[in-house]
mmCIF file of C-alpha atoms in Angstrom:
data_model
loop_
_atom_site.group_PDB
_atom_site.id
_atom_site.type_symbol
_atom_site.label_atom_id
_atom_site.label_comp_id
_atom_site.label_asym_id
_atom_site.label_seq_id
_atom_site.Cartn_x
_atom_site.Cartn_y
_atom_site.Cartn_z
ATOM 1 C CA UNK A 1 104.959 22.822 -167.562
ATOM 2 C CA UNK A 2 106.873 26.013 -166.731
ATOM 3 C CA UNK A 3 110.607 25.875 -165.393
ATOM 4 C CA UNK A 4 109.214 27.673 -161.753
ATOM 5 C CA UNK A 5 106.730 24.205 -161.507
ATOM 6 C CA UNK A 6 109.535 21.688 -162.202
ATOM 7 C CA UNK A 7 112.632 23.421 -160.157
ATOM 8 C CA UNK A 8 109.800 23.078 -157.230
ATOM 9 C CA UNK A 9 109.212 19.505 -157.566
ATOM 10 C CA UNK A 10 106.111 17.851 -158.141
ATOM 11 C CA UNK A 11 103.124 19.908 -159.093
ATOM 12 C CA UNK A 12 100.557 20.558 -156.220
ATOM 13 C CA UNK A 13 97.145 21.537 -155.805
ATOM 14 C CA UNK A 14 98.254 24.627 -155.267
ATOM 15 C CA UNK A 15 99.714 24.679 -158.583
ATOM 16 C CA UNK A 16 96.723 23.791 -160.503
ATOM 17 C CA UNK A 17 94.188 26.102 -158.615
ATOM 18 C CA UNK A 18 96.978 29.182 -160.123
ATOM 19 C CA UNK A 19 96.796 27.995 -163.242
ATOM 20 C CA UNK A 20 93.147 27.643 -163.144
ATOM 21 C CA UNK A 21 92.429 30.675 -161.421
ATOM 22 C CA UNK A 22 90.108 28.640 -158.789
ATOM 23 C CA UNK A 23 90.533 27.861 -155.021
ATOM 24 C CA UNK A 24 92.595 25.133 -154.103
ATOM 25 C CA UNK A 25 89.340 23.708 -152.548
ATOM 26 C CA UNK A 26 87.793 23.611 -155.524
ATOM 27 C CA UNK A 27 90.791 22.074 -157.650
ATOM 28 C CA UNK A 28 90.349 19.489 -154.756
ATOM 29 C CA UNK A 29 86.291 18.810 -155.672
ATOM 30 C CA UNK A 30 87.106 18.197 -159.168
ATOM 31 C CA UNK A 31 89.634 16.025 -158.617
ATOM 32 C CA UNK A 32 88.197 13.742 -156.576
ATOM 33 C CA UNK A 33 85.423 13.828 -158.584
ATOM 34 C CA UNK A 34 82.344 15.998 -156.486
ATOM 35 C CA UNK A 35 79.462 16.068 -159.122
ATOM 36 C CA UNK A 36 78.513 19.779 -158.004
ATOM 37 C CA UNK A 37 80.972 22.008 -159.724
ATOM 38 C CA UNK A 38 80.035 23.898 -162.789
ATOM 39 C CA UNK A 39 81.014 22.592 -165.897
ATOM 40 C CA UNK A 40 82.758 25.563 -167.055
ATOM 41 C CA UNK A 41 85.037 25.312 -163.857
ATOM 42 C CA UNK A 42 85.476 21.426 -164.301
ATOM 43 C CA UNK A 43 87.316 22.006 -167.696
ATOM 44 C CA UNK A 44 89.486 24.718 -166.685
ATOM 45 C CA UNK A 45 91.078 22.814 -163.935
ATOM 46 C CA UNK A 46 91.546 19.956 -166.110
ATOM 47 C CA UNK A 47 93.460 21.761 -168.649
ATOM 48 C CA UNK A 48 95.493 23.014 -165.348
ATOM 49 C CA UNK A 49 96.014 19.228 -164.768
ATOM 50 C CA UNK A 50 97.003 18.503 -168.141
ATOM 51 C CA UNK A 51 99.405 21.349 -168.078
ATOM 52 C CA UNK A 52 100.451 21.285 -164.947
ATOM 53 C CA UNK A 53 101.401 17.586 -165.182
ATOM 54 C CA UNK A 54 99.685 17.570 -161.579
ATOM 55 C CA UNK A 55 99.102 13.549 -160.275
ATOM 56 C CA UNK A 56 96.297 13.201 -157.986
ATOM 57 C CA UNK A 57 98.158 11.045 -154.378
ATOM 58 C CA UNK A 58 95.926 8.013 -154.341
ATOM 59 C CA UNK A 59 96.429 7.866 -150.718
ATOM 60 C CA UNK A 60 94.987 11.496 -149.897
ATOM 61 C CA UNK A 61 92.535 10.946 -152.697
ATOM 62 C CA UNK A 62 91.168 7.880 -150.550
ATOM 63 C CA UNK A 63 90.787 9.541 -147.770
ATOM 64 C CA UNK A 64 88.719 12.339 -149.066
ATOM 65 C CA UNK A 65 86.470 10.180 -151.440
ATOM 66 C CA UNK A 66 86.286 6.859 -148.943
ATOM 67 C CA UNK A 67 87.220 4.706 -152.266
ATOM 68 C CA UNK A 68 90.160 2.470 -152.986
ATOM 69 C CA UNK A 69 89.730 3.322 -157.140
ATOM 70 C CA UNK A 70 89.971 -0.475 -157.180
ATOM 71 C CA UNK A 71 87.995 -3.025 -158.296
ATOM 72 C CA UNK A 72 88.253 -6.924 -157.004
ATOM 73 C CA UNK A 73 87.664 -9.504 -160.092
ATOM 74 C CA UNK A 74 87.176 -12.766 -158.414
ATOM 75 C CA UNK A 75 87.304 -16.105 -160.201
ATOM 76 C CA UNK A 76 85.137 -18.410 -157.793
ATOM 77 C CA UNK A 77 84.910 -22.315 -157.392
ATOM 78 C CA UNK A 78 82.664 -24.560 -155.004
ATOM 79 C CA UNK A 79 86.220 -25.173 -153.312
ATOM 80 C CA UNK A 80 86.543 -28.192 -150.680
ATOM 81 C CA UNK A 81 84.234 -30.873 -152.069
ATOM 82 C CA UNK A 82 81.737 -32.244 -150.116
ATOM 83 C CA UNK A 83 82.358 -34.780 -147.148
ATOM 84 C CA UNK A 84 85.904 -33.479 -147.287
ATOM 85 C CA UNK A 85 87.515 -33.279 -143.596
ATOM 86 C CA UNK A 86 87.970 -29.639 -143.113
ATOM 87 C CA UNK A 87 91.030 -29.938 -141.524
ATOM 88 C CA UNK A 88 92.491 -30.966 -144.650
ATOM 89 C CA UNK A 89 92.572 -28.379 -146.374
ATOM 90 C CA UNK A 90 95.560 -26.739 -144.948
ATOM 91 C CA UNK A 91 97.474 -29.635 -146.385
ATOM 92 C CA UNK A 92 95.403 -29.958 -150.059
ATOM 93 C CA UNK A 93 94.831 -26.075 -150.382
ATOM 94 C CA UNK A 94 98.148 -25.534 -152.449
ATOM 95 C CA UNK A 95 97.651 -28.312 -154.971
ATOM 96 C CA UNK A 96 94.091 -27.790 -155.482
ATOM 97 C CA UNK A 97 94.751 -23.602 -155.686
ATOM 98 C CA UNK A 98 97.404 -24.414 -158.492
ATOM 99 C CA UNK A 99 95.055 -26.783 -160.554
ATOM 100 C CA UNK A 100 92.064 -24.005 -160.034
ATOM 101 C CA UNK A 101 94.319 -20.949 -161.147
ATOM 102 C CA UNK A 102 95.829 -23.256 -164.114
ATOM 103 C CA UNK A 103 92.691 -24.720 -165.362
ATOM 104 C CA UNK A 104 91.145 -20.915 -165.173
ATOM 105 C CA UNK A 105 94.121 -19.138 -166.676
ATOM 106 C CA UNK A 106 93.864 -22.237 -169.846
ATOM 107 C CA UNK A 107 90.432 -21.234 -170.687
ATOM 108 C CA UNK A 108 90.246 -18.539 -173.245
ATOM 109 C CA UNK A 109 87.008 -17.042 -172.011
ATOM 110 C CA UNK A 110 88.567 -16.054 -168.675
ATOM 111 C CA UNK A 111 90.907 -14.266 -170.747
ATOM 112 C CA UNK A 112 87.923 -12.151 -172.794
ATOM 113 C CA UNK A 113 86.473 -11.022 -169.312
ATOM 114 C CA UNK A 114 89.518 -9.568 -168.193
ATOM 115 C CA UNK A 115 89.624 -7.672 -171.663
ATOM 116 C CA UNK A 116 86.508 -6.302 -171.097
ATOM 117 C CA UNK A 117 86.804 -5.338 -167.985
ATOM 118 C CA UNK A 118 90.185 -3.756 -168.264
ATOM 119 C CA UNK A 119 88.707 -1.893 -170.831
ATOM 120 C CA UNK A 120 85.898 -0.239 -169.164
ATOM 121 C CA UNK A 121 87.978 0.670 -166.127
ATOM 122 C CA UNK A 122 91.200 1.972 -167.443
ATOM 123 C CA UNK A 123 89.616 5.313 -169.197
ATOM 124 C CA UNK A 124 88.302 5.530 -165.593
ATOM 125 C CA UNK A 125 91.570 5.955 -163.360
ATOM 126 C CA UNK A 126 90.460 1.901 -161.698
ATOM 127 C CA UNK A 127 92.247 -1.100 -161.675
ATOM 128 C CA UNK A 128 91.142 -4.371 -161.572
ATOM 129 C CA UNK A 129 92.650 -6.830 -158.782
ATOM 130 C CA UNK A 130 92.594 -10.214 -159.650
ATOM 131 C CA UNK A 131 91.505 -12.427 -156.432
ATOM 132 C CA UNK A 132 90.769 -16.303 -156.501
ATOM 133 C CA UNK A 133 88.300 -17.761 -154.211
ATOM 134 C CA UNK A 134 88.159 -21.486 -154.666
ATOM 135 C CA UNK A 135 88.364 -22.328 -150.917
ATOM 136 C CA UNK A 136 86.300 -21.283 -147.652
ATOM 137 C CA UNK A 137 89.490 -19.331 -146.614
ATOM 138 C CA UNK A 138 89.930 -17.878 -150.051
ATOM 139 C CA UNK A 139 85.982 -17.132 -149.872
ATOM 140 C CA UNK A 140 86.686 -15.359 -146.383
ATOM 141 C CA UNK A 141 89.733 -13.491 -147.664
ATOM 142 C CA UNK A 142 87.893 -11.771 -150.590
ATOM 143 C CA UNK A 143 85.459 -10.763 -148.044
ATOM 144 C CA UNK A 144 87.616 -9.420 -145.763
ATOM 145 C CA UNK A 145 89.225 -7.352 -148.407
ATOM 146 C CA UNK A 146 85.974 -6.117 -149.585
ATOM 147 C CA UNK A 147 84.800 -5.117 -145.938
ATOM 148 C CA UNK A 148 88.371 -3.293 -145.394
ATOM 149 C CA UNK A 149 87.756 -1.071 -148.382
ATOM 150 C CA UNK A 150 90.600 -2.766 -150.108
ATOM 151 C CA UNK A 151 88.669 -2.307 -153.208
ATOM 152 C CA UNK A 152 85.111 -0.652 -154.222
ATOM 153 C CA UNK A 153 83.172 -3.795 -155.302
ATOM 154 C CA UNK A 154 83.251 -7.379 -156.879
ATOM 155 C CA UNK A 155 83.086 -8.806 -160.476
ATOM 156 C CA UNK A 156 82.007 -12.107 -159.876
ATOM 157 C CA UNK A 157 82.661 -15.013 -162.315
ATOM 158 C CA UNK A 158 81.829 -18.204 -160.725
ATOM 159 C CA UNK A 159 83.141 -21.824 -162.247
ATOM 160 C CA UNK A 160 80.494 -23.997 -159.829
ATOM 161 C CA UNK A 161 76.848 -23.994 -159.373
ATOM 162 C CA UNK A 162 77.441 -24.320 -155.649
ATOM 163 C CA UNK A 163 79.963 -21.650 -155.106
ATOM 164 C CA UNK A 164 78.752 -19.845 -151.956
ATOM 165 C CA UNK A 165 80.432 -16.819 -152.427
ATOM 166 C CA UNK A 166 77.672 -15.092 -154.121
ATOM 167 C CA UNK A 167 75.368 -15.590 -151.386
ATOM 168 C CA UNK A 168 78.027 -14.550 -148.753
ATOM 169 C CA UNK A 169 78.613 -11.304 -150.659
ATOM 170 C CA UNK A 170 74.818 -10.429 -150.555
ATOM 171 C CA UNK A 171 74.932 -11.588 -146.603
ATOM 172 C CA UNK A 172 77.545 -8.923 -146.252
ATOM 173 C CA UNK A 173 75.707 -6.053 -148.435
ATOM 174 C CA UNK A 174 78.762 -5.666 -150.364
ATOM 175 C CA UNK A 175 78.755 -3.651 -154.166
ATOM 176 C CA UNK A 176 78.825 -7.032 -156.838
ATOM 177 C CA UNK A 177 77.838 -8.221 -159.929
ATOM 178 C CA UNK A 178 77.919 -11.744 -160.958
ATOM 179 C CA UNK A 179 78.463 -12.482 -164.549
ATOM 180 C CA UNK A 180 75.765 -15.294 -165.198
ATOM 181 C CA UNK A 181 72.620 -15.864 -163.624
ATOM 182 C CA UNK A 182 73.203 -18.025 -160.398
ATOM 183 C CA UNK A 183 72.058 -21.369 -159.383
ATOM 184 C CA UNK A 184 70.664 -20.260 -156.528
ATOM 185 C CA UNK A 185 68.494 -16.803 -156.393
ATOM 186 C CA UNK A 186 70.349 -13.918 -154.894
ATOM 187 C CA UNK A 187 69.986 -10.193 -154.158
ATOM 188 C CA UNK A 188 72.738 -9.413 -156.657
ATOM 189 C CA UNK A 189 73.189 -7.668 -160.223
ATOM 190 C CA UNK A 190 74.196 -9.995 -162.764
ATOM 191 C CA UNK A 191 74.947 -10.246 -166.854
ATOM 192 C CA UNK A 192 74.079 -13.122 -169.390
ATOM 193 C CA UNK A 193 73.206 -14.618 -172.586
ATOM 194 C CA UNK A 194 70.225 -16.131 -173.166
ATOM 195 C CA UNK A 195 71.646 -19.228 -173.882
ATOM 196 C CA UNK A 196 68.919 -20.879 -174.789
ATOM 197 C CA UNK A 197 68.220 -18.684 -177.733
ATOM 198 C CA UNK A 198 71.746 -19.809 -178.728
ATOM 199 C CA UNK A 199 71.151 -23.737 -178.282
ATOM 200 C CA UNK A 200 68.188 -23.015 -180.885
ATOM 201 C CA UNK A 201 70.451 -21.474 -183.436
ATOM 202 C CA UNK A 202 73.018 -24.400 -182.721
ATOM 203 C CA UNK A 203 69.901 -26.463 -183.688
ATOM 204 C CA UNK A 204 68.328 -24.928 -186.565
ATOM 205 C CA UNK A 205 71.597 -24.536 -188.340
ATOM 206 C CA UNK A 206 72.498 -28.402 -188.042
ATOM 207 C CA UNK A 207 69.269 -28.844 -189.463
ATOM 208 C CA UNK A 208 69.069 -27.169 -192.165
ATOM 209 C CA UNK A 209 72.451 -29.002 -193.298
ATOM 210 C CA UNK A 210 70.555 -31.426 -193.483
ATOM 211 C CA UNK A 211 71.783 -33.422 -190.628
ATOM 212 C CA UNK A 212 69.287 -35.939 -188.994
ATOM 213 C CA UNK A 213 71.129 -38.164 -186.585
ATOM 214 C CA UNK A 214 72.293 -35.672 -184.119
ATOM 215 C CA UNK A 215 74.486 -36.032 -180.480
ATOM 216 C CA UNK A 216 75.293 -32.908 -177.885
ATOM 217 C CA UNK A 217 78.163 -33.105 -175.569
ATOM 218 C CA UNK A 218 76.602 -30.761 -173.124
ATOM 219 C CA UNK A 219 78.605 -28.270 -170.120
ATOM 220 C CA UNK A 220 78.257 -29.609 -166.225
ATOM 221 C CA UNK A 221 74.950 -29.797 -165.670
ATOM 222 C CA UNK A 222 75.088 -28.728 -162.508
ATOM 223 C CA UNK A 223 75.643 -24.949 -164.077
ATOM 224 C CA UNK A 224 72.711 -23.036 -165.287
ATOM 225 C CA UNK A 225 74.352 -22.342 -168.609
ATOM 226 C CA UNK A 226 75.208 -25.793 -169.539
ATOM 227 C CA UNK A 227 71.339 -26.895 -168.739
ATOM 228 C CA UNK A 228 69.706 -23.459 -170.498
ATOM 229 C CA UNK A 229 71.971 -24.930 -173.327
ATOM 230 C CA UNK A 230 70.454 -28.511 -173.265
ATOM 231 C CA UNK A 231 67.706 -27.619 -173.037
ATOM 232 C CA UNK A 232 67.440 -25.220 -175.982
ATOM 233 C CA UNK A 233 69.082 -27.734 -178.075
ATOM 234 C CA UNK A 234 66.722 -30.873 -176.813
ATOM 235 C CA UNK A 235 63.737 -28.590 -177.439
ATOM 236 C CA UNK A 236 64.196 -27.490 -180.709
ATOM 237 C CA UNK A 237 65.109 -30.940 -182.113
ATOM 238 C CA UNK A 238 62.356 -31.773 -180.717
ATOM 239 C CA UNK A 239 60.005 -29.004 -182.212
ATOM 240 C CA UNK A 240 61.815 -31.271 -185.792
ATOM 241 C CA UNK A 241 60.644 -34.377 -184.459
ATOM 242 C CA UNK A 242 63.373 -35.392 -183.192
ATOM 243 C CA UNK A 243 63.096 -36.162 -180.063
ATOM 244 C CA UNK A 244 65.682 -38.492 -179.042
ATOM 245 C CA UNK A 245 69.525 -36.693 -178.649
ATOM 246 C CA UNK A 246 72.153 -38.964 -177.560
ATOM 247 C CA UNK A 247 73.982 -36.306 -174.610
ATOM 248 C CA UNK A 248 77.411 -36.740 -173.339
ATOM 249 C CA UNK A 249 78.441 -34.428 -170.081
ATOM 250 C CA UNK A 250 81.374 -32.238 -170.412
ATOM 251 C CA UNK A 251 83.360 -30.354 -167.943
ATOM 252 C CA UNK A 252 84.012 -27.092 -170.904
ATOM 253 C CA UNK A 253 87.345 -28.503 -170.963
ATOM 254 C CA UNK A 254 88.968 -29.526 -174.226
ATOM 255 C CA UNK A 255 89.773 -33.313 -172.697
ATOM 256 C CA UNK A 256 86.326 -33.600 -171.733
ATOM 257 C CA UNK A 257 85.501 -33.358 -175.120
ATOM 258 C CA UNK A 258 87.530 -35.696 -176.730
ATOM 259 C CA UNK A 259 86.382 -38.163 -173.991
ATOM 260 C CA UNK A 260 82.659 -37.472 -174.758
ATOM 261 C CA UNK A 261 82.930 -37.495 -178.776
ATOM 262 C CA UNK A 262 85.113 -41.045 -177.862
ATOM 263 C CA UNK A 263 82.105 -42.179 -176.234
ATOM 264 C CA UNK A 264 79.613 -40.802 -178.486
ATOM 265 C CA UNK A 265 80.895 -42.398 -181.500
ATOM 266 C CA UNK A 266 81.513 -46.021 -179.595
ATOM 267 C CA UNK A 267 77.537 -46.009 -179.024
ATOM 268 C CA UNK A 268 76.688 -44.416 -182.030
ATOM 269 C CA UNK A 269 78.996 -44.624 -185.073
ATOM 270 C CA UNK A 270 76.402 -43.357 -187.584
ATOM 271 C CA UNK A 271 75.870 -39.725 -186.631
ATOM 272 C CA UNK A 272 75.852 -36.628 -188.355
ATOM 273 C CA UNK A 273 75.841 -33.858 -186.512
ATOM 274 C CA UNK A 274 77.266 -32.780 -182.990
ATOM 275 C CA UNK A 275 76.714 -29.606 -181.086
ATOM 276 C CA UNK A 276 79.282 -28.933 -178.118
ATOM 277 C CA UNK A 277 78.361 -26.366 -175.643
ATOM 278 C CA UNK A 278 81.530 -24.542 -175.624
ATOM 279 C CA UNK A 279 84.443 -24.372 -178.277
ATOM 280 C CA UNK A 280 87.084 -26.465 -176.241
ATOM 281 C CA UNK A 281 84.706 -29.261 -176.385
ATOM 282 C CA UNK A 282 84.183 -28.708 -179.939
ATOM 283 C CA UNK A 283 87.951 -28.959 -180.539
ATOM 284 C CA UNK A 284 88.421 -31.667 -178.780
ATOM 285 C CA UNK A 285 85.831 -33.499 -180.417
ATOM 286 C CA UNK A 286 86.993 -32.252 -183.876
ATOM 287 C CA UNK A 287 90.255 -33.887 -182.972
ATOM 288 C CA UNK A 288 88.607 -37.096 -182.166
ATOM 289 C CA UNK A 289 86.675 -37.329 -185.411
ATOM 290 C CA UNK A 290 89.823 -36.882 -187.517
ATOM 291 C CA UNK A 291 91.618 -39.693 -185.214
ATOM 292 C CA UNK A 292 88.640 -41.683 -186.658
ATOM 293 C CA UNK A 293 88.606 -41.066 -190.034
ATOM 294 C CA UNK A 294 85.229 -38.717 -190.077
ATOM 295 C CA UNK A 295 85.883 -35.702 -191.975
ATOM 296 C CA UNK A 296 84.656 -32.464 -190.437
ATOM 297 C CA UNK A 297 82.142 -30.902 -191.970
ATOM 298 C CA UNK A 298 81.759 -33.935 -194.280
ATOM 299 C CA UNK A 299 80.672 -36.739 -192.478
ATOM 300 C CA UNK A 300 80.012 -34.891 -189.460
ATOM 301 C CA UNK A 301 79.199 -31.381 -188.875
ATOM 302 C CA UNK A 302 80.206 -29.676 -185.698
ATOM 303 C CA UNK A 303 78.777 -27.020 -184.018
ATOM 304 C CA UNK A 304 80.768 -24.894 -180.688
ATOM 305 C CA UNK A 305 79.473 -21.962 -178.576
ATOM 306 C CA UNK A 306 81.186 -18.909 -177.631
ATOM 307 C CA UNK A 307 83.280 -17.627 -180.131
ATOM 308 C CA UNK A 308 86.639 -18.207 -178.719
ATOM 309 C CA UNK A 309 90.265 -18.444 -179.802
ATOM 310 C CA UNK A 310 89.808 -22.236 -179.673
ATOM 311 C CA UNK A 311 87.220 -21.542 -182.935
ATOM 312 C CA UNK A 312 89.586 -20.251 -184.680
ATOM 313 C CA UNK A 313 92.527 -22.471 -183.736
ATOM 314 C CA UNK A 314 90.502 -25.836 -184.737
ATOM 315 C CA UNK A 315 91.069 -27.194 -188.206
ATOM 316 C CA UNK A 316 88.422 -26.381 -190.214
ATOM 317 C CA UNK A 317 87.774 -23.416 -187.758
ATOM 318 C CA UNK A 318 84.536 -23.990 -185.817
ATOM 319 C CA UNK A 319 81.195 -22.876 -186.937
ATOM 320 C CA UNK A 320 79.821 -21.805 -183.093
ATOM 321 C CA UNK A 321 77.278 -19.400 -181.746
ATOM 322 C CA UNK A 322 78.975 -16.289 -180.229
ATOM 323 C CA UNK A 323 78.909 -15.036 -176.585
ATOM 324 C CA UNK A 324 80.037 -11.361 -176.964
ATOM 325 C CA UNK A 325 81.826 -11.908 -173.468
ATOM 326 C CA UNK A 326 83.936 -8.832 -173.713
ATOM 327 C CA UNK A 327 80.456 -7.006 -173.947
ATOM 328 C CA UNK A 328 79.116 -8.568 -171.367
ATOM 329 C CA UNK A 329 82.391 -7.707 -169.029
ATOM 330 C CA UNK A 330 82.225 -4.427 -169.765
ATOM 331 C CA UNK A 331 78.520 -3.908 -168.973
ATOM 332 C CA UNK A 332 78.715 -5.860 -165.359
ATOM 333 C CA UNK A 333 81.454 -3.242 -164.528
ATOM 334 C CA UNK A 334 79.379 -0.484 -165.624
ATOM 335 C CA UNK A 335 76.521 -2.362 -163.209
ATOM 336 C CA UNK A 336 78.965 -2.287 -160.244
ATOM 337 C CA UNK A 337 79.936 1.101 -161.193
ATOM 338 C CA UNK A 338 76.348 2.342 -161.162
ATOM 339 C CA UNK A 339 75.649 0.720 -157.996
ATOM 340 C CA UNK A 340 78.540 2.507 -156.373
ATOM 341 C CA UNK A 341 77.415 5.743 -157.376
ATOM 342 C CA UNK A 342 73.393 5.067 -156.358
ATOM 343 C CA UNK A 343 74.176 2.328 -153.417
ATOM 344 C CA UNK A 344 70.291 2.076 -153.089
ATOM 345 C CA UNK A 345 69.564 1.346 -156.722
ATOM 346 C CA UNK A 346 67.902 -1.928 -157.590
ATOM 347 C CA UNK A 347 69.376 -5.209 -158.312
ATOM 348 C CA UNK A 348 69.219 -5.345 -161.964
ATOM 349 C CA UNK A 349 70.076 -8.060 -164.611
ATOM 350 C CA UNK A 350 71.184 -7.684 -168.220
ATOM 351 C CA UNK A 351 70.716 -10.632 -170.592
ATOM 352 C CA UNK A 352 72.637 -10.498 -173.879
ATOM 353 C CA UNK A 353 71.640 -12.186 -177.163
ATOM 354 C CA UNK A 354 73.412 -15.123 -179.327
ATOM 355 C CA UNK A 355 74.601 -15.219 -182.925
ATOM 356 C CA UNK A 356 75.540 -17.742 -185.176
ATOM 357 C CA UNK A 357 78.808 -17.381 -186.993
ATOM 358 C CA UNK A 358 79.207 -19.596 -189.583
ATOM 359 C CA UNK A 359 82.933 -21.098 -190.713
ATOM 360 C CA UNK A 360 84.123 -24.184 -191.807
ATOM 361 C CA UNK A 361 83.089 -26.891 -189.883
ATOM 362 C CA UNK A 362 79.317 -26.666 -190.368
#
C-alpha cells in the first residue's frame, strides 16, 4: 500500500478503480460479485484489492447484492413432546434448551458437520451462524430470521424424525438443505449415506470372522437412518441364514449403549458378535463387555458406524463403517449454494457411499 493510501485512511473504491485503471462502477461489479465482467478486468481489480488492502463494507455490500454472506446451520429437534400443555413451555424451555444444546455439542458428529461446513464457506467470504431449533418458538425464530434476510439459506441437521421444521421451511420457500433424507417427503435438497449399504458391510465383516450368534443395538427407530441400518443388517444375516438377530434400541448416545449391551448379554450370554449403529453405542457397549469379563475382539467382536473420535478413543479402537460426514457437509453447502445462485433449480439429493475400516476390535 502506498504512504498517499494509508495517510488517507481506509482504502476506497475509489482507490482500487486507480490502481486498476477501471471505473469505480466496475470495481463495484466485481466486488460484489456480478458474473458479467471480463475476466481480464476481474483479475486486475483483484490485484488492486490485494494491494490496495481495500475491505469490501458488508453493510453497503448487502445492500447492493440483497445477501447477508451468511449462512444459518440449524441443529433441529421434535421439541415439546406430544400431549405436552403448550403453555408450559415458557417455564420447561430453558432446561430442555440446555439438555438439547449439551447432548448436541457431546456428540462428535455434530462437531464433523461444522468442520465441513466451515470449510466450504470460509474460502468463500460466508459464515456460518449456528441457530438451535428444538422448540415451536425456536422453530419460528429460525424462520423469522430466514424471512428477514438475516442469512442466505439453511443447513439443516435434524435429531428427530418428527421435527417439523423441514416441512415449515419448504411452506415458506426458503433456500435449505437437509443433511439426511427425511421421515417425511419434502420439497427440499438433501445429503446421505446409503446406510444400508453400510449395515451390509457391518454384516459381512462379522461374518466372515466367523461369528454366528450375532445381536445389533440399533439407533431410534423412529429415524430413517437407524431403520435403513436395521434393516441392512437384518437382511444380510438373513441372506446367511440367519435370520433371527436379537435388537436392542439405542438413542446414539454412549449410555444407551451400555444399557442395551447390559440387556443384551442378560438375555443372551453366549454371543459373538455385536454391531452398534453408531460409535458411542459401540463404546459404550465395549465398556460393558470388559465390566463382564468378555474380551473385545476375543470373545466378542464389535462392530460401530461412522468413523468418529469415539472409534478411536475406545480400547481396542473400534472396527466401524465410515460416514465421510465432513464430505457430506461440505457438499449440502455447495447444494444451498447452488440453489442460491439458480433459485429455480431442482430439488436434488446426493447419497454418499460406506466403507469399512477395519481396527482392533473386529
Amino acid at each position: 500500500m502506498t504512504d498517499d493510501l494509508r495517510s488517507a485512511g481506509a482504502p476506497t473504491l475509489e482507490d482500487v478503480a486507480r490502481a486498476a485503471g477501471v471505473s469505480r462502477a466496475t470495481v463495484s461489479r466485481v466486488v460484489n460479485g456480478v458474473r458479467n465482467v471480463d475476466p481480464v478486468i476481474q483479475e486486475a481489480v483483484r490485484r488492486a484489492v490485494s494491494v490496495t488492502g481495500y475491505t469490501p463494507n458488508r453493510a453497503a455490500r448487502s445492500l447492493v447484492t440483497r445477501r447477508a454472506d451468511a449462512i444459518a446451520l440449524v441443529v433441529s429437534g421434535a421439541g415439546v413432546e406430544p400431549g405436552a400443555a403448550e403453555e408450559s413451555e415458557d417455564t420447561t424451555e430453558s432446561g430442555d434448551g440446555s439438555s438439547f444444546t449439551a447432548q448436541v455439542f457431546a456428540d462428535p458428529f455434530f462437531g464433523r458437520v461444522v468442520t465441513g461446513v466451515v470449510n466450504y464457506l470460509r474460502p468463500r467470504g460466508m459464515h456460518p451462524v449456528l441457530m438451535f431449533a428444538e422448540s415451536s418458538r425456536a422453530r419460528e425464530e429460525v424462520v423469522a430470521y430466514l424471512r428477514q434476510g438475516s442469512a442466505d439459506g439453511a443447513l439443516v441437521v435434524s435429531t428427530h424424525a418428527e421435527d417439523p421444521l423441514p416441512a415449515l421451511i419448504a411452506e415458506a420457500d426458503l433456500a435449505a438443505v437437509l443433511f439426511a433424507r427425511p421421515a417425511r417427503p419434502v420439497p427440499v435438497s438433501y445429503v446421505d449415506l446409503a446406510h444400508q449399504d453400510g449395515a451390509r458391510l457391518a454384516a459381512e465383516h462379522l461374518l466372515g470372522r466367523g461369528c454366528r450368534r450375532t445381536a445389533t443395538i440399533s439407533g431410534p427407530l423412529d429415524v430413517p437412518a437407524g431403520q435403513a441400518r436395521l434393516t441392512g443388517f437384518r437382511d444380510t444375516m438373513a441372506r446367511h441364514g440367519h435370520p433371527y438377530i436379537p435388537v436392542v434400541e439405542g438413542q446414539f448416545t454412549q449410555e444407551s449403549g451400555e444399557a442395551a449391551m447390559e440387556r443384551l448379554l442378560a438375555e443372551h450370554p453366549d454371543l459373538d458378535g455385536v454391531f452398534a449403529a453408531n460409535d458411542l453405542m459401540a463404546l459404550g457397549a465395549c465398556h460393558v463387555l470388559r465390566e463382564h469379563g468378555r474380551s473385545v475382539p476375543g470373545d466378542v467382536a464389535v462392530v460401530g458406524f461412522d468413523d468418529s473420535s469415539a472409534a478411536l478413543a475406545c480400547r481396542p479402537p473400534l472396527t466401524t463403517v465410515r460416514q465421510p460426514v465432513e464430505g457430506m457437509a461440505a457438499e449440502m453447502t455447495r447444494l444451498l449454494l447452488d440453489r442460491l445462485a439458480r433459485p429455480d433449480g431442482p430439488v436434488t439429493s446426493v447419497i454418499f457411499e460406506p466403507e469399512l475400516v477395519v481396527r482392533g476390535s473386529a
